[in-house]
Every structure is written in structure tokens, then in C-alpha cells.
PDB file of C-alpha atoms in Angstrom:
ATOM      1  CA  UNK Z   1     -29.156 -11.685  53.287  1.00 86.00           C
ATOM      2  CA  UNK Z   2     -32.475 -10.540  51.555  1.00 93.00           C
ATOM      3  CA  UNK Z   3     -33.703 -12.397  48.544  1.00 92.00           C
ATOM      4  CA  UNK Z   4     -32.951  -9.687  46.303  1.00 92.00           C
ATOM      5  CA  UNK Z   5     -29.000  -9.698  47.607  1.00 93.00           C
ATOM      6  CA  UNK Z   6     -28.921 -13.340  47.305  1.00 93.00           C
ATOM      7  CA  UNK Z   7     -30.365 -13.019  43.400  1.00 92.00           C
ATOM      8  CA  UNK Z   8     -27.953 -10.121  42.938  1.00 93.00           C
ATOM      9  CA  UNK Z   9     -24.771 -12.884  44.580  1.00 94.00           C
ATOM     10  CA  UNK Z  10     -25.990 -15.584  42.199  1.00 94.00           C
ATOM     11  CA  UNK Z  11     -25.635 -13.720  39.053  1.00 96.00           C
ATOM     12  CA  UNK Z  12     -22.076 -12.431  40.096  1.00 96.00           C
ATOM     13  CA  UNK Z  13     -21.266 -15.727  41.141  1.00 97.00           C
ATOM     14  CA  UNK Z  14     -22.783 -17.558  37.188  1.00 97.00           C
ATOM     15  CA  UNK Z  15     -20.988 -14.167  35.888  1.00 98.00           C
ATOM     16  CA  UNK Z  16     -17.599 -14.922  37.078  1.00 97.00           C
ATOM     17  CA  UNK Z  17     -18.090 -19.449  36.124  1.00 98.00           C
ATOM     18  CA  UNK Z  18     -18.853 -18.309  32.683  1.00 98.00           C
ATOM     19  CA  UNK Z  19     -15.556 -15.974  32.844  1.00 98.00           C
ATOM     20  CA  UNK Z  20     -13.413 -19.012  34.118  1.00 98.00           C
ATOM     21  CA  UNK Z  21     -14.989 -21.293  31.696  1.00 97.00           C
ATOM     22  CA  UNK Z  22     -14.211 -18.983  28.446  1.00 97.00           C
ATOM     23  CA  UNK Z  23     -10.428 -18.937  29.914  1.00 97.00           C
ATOM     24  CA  UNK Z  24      -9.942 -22.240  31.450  1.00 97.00           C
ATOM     25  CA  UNK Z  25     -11.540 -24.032  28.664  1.00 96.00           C
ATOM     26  CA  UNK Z  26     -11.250 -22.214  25.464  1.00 95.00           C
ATOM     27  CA  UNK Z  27      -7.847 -19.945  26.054  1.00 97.00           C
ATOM     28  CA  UNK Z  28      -5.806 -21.760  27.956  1.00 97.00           C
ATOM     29  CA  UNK Z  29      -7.119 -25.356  26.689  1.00 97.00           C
ATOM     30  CA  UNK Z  30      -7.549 -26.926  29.748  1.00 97.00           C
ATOM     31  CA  UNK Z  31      -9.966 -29.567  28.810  1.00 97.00           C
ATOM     32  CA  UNK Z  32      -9.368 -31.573  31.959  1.00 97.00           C
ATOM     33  CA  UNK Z  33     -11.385 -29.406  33.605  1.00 97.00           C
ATOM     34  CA  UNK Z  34     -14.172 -29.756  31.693  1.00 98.00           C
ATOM     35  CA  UNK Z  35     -16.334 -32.127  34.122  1.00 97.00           C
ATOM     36  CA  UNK Z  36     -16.229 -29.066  36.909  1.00 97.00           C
ATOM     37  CA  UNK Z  37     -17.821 -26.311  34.405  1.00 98.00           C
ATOM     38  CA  UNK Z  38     -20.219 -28.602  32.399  1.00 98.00           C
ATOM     39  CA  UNK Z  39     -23.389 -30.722  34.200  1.00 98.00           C
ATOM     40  CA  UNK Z  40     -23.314 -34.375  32.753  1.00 98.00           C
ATOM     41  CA  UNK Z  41     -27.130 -33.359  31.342  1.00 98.00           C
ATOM     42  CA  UNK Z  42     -26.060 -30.406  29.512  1.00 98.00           C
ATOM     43  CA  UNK Z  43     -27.126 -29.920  26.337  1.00 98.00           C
ATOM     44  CA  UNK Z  44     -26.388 -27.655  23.506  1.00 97.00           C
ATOM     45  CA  UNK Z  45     -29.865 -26.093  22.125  1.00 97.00           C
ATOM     46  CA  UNK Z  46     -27.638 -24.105  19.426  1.00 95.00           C
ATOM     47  CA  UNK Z  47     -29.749 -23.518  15.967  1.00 92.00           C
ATOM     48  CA  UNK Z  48     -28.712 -26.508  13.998  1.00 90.00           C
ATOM     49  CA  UNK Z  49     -26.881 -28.623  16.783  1.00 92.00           C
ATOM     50  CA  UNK Z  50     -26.826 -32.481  16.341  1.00 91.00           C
ATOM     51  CA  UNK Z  51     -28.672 -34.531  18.252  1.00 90.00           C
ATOM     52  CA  UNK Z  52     -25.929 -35.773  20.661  1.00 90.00           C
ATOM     53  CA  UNK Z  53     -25.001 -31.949  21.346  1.00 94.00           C
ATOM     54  CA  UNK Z  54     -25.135 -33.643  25.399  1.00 97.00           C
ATOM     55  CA  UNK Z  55     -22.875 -33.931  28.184  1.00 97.00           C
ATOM     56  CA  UNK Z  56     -18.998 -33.053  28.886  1.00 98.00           C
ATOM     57  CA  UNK Z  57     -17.572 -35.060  25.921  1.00 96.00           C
ATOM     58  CA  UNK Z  58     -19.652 -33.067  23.377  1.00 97.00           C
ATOM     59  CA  UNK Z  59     -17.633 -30.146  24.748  1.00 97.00           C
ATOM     60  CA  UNK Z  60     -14.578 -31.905  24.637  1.00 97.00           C
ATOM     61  CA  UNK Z  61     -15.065 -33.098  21.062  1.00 95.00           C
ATOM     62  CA  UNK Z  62     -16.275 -29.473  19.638  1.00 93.00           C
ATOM     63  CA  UNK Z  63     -13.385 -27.550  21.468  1.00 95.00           C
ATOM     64  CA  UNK Z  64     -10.703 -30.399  20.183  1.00 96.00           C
ATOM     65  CA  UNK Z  65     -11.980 -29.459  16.662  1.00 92.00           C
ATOM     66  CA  UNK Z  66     -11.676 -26.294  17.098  1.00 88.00           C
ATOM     67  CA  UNK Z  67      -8.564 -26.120  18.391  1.00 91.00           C
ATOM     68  CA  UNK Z  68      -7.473 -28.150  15.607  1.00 91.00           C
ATOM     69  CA  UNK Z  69      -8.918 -26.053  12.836  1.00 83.00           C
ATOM     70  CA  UNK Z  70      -7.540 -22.862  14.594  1.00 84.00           C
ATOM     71  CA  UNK Z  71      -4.633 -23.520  17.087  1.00 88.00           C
ATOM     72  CA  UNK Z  72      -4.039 -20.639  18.491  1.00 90.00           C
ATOM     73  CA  UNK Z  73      -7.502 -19.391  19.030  1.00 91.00           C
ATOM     74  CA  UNK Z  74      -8.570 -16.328  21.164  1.00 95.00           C
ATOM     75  CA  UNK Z  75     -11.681 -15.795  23.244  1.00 96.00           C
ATOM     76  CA  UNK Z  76     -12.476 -12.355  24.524  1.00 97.00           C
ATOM     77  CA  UNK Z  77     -15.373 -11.358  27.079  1.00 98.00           C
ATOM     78  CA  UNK Z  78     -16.457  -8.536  25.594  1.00 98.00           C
ATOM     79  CA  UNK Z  79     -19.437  -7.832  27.674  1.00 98.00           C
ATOM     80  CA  UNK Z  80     -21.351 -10.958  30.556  1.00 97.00           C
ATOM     81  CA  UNK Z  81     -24.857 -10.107  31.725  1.00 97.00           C
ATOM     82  CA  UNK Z  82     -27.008 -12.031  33.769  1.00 97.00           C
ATOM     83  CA  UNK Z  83     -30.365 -12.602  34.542  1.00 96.00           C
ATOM     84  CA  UNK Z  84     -31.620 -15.406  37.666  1.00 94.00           C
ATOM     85  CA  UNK Z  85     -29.605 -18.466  36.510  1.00 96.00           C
ATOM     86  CA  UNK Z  86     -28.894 -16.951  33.094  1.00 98.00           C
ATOM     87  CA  UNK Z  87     -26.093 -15.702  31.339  1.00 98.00           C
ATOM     88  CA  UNK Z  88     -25.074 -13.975  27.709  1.00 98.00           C
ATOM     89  CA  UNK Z  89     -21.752 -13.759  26.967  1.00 98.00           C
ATOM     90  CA  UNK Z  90     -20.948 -11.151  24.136  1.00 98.00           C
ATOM     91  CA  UNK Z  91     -17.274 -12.550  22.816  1.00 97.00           C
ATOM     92  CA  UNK Z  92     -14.789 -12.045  19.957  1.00 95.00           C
ATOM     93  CA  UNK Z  93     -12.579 -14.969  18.831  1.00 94.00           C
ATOM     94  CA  UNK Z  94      -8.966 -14.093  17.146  1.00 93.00           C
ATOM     95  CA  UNK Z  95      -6.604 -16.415  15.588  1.00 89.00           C
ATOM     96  CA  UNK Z  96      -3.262 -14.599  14.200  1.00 86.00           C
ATOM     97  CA  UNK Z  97      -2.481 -17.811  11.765  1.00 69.00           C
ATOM     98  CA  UNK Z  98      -2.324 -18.883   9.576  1.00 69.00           C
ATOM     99  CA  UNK Z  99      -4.411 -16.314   8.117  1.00 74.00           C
ATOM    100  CA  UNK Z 100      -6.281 -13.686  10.082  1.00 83.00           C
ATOM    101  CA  UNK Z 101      -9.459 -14.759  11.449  1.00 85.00           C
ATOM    102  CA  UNK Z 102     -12.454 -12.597  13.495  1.00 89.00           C
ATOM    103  CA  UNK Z 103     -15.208 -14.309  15.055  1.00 90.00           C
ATOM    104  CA  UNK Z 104     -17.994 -12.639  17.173  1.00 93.00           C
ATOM    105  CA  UNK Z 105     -20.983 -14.082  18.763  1.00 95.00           C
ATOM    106  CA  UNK Z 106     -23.288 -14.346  21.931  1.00 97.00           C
ATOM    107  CA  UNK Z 107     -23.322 -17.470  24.076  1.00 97.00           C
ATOM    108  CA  UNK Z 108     -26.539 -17.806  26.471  1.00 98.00           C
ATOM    109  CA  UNK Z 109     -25.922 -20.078  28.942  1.00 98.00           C
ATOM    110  CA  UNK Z 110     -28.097 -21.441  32.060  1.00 98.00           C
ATOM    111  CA  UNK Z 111     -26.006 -22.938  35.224  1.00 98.00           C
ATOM    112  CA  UNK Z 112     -27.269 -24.978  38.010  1.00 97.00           C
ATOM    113  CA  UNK Z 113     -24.753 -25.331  40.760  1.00 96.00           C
ATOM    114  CA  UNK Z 114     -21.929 -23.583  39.222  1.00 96.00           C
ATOM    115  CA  UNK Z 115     -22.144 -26.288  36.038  1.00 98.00           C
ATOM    116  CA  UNK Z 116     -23.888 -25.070  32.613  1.00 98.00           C
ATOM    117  CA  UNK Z 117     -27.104 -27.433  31.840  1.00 98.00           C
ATOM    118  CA  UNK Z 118     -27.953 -25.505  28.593  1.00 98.00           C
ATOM    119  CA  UNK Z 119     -26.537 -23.761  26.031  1.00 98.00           C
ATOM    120  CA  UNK Z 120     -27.444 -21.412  22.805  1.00 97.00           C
ATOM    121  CA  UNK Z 121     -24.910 -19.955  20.727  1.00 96.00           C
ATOM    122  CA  UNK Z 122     -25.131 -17.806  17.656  1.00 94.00           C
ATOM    123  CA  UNK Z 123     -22.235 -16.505  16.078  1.00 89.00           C
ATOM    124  CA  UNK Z 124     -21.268 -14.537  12.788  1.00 81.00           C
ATOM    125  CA  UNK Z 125     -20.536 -17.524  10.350  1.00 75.00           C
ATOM    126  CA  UNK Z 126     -20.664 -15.575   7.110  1.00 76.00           C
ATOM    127  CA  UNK Z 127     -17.469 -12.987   8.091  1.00 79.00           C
ATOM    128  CA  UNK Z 128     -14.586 -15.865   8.211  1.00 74.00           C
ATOM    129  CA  UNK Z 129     -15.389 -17.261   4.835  1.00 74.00           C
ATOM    130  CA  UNK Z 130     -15.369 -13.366   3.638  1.00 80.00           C
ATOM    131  CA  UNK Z 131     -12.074 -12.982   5.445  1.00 78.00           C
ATOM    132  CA  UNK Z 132     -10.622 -16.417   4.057  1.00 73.00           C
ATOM    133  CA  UNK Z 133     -11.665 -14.548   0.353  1.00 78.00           C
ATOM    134  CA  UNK Z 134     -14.706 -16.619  -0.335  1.00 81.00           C
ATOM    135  CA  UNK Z 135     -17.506 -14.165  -2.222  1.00 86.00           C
ATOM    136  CA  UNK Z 136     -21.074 -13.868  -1.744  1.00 83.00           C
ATOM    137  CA  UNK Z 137     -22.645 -14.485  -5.334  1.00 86.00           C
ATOM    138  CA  UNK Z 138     -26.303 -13.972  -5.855  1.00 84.00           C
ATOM    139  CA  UNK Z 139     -28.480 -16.158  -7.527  1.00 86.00           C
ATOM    140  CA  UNK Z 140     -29.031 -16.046 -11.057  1.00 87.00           C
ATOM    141  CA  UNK Z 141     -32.979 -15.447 -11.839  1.00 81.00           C
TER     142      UNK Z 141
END
């Protein structure tokens, strides 16, 4: 296999752990598995994550919230692209209840043996507040 096919192998094979990760983890809640999609030295390099944004249990923790705050939450793949041991993942979130809810946002994440090491996520924060009614006022000069 030439370098170029094995680069070209690697990608498709980070392409298709970041697919099983969104559904293993995040849609079907299978938090168990955690450990074999996270490296124990990953860390979370999100705009504005805390400090211990590290490891497995961070995951754990921010997923349990999240499925708390929005049981029956959604993710869609809507596009995966990959670059070397890169990975952006363009997804929507949807949660039917108890009110509506749309979420969109990119993940980049970099894997190392199948496991993700790093992490950046931005995401639309401003659109659920508008679609849970909250209003946008502008200061007052």
C-alpha cells in the first residue's frame, strides 16, 4: 500500500470512529463505552472549556448533563471530513420535548489509535434561547 493509500485508509478509518462515537455515545447513550472512543489524555480545547475539560469522565459528566437537560436528544452527521489524523464533524442536534429544540455546530476532533486526544467544538448557542422565547435586547446608550 503506497503512503498516499494508507493516508487516504486512515481518514476513512477516523471518519467512520467519529460516526460510531456520535451514535454510540450521544444517540444511543451508551456511556459504557466511553473508555474505547476517548484516550485517557484527551482534552477538550473548546473556547471557554474549564480547566479539567480531560480524560473519559469529563465526557461522561458533560454527556450525563446533557442528557439530563434534554432527554431525548438527537445527533445528526450532517457532513465528516478529514484531514491526516483530523476530523470536522458538521452536526444538528434535535430534541422533540419538551419544547422544540435545534442545535447545529462543528466538532474538530484529532484521534490517535482510533481514541480522540483533542477536541474543539463550536456550536450555535444564541438559536435555543431564541427558540425557548428569550429576546435579544440591545443596549441602551
Amino acid at each position: 500500500m503506497s503512503p498516499v493509500e494508507r493516508a487516504a485508509a486512515l481518514e476513512a478509518q477516523n471518519k467512520q470512529r467519529v460516526r460510531q462515537l456520535t451514535e454510540e455515545l450521544y444517540n444511543l447513550r451508551k456511556l459504557d463505552r466511553i473508555p474505547e472512543f476517548i484516550a485517557e489524555d484527551f482534552v477538550d480545547r473548546s473556547q471557554g472549556a474549564p480547566l479539567n475539560a480531560v480524560g473519559p469522565a469529563f465526557i461522561r459528566q458533560q454527556a450525563e448533563a446533557s442528557f439530563k437537560t434534554f432527554p431525548e436528544l438527537k445527533f445528526d452527521i450532517l457532513h465528516l471530513v478529514a484531514d491526516g489524523d483530523l476530523v470536522l464533524a458538521h452536526w444538528k442536534a434535535t430534541a422533540p420535548a419538551p419544547q422544540p429544540l435545534l442545535l447545529q455546530g462543528h466538532s474538530l476532533y484529532r484521534l490517535r489509535d482510533g481514541k480522540v486526544v483533542e477536541s474543539w467544538d463550536i456550536s450555535d448557542r444564541l438559536s435555543p434561547l431564541l427558540q425557548r422565547g428569550y429576546k435579544v435586547v440591545p443596549p441602551t446608550l
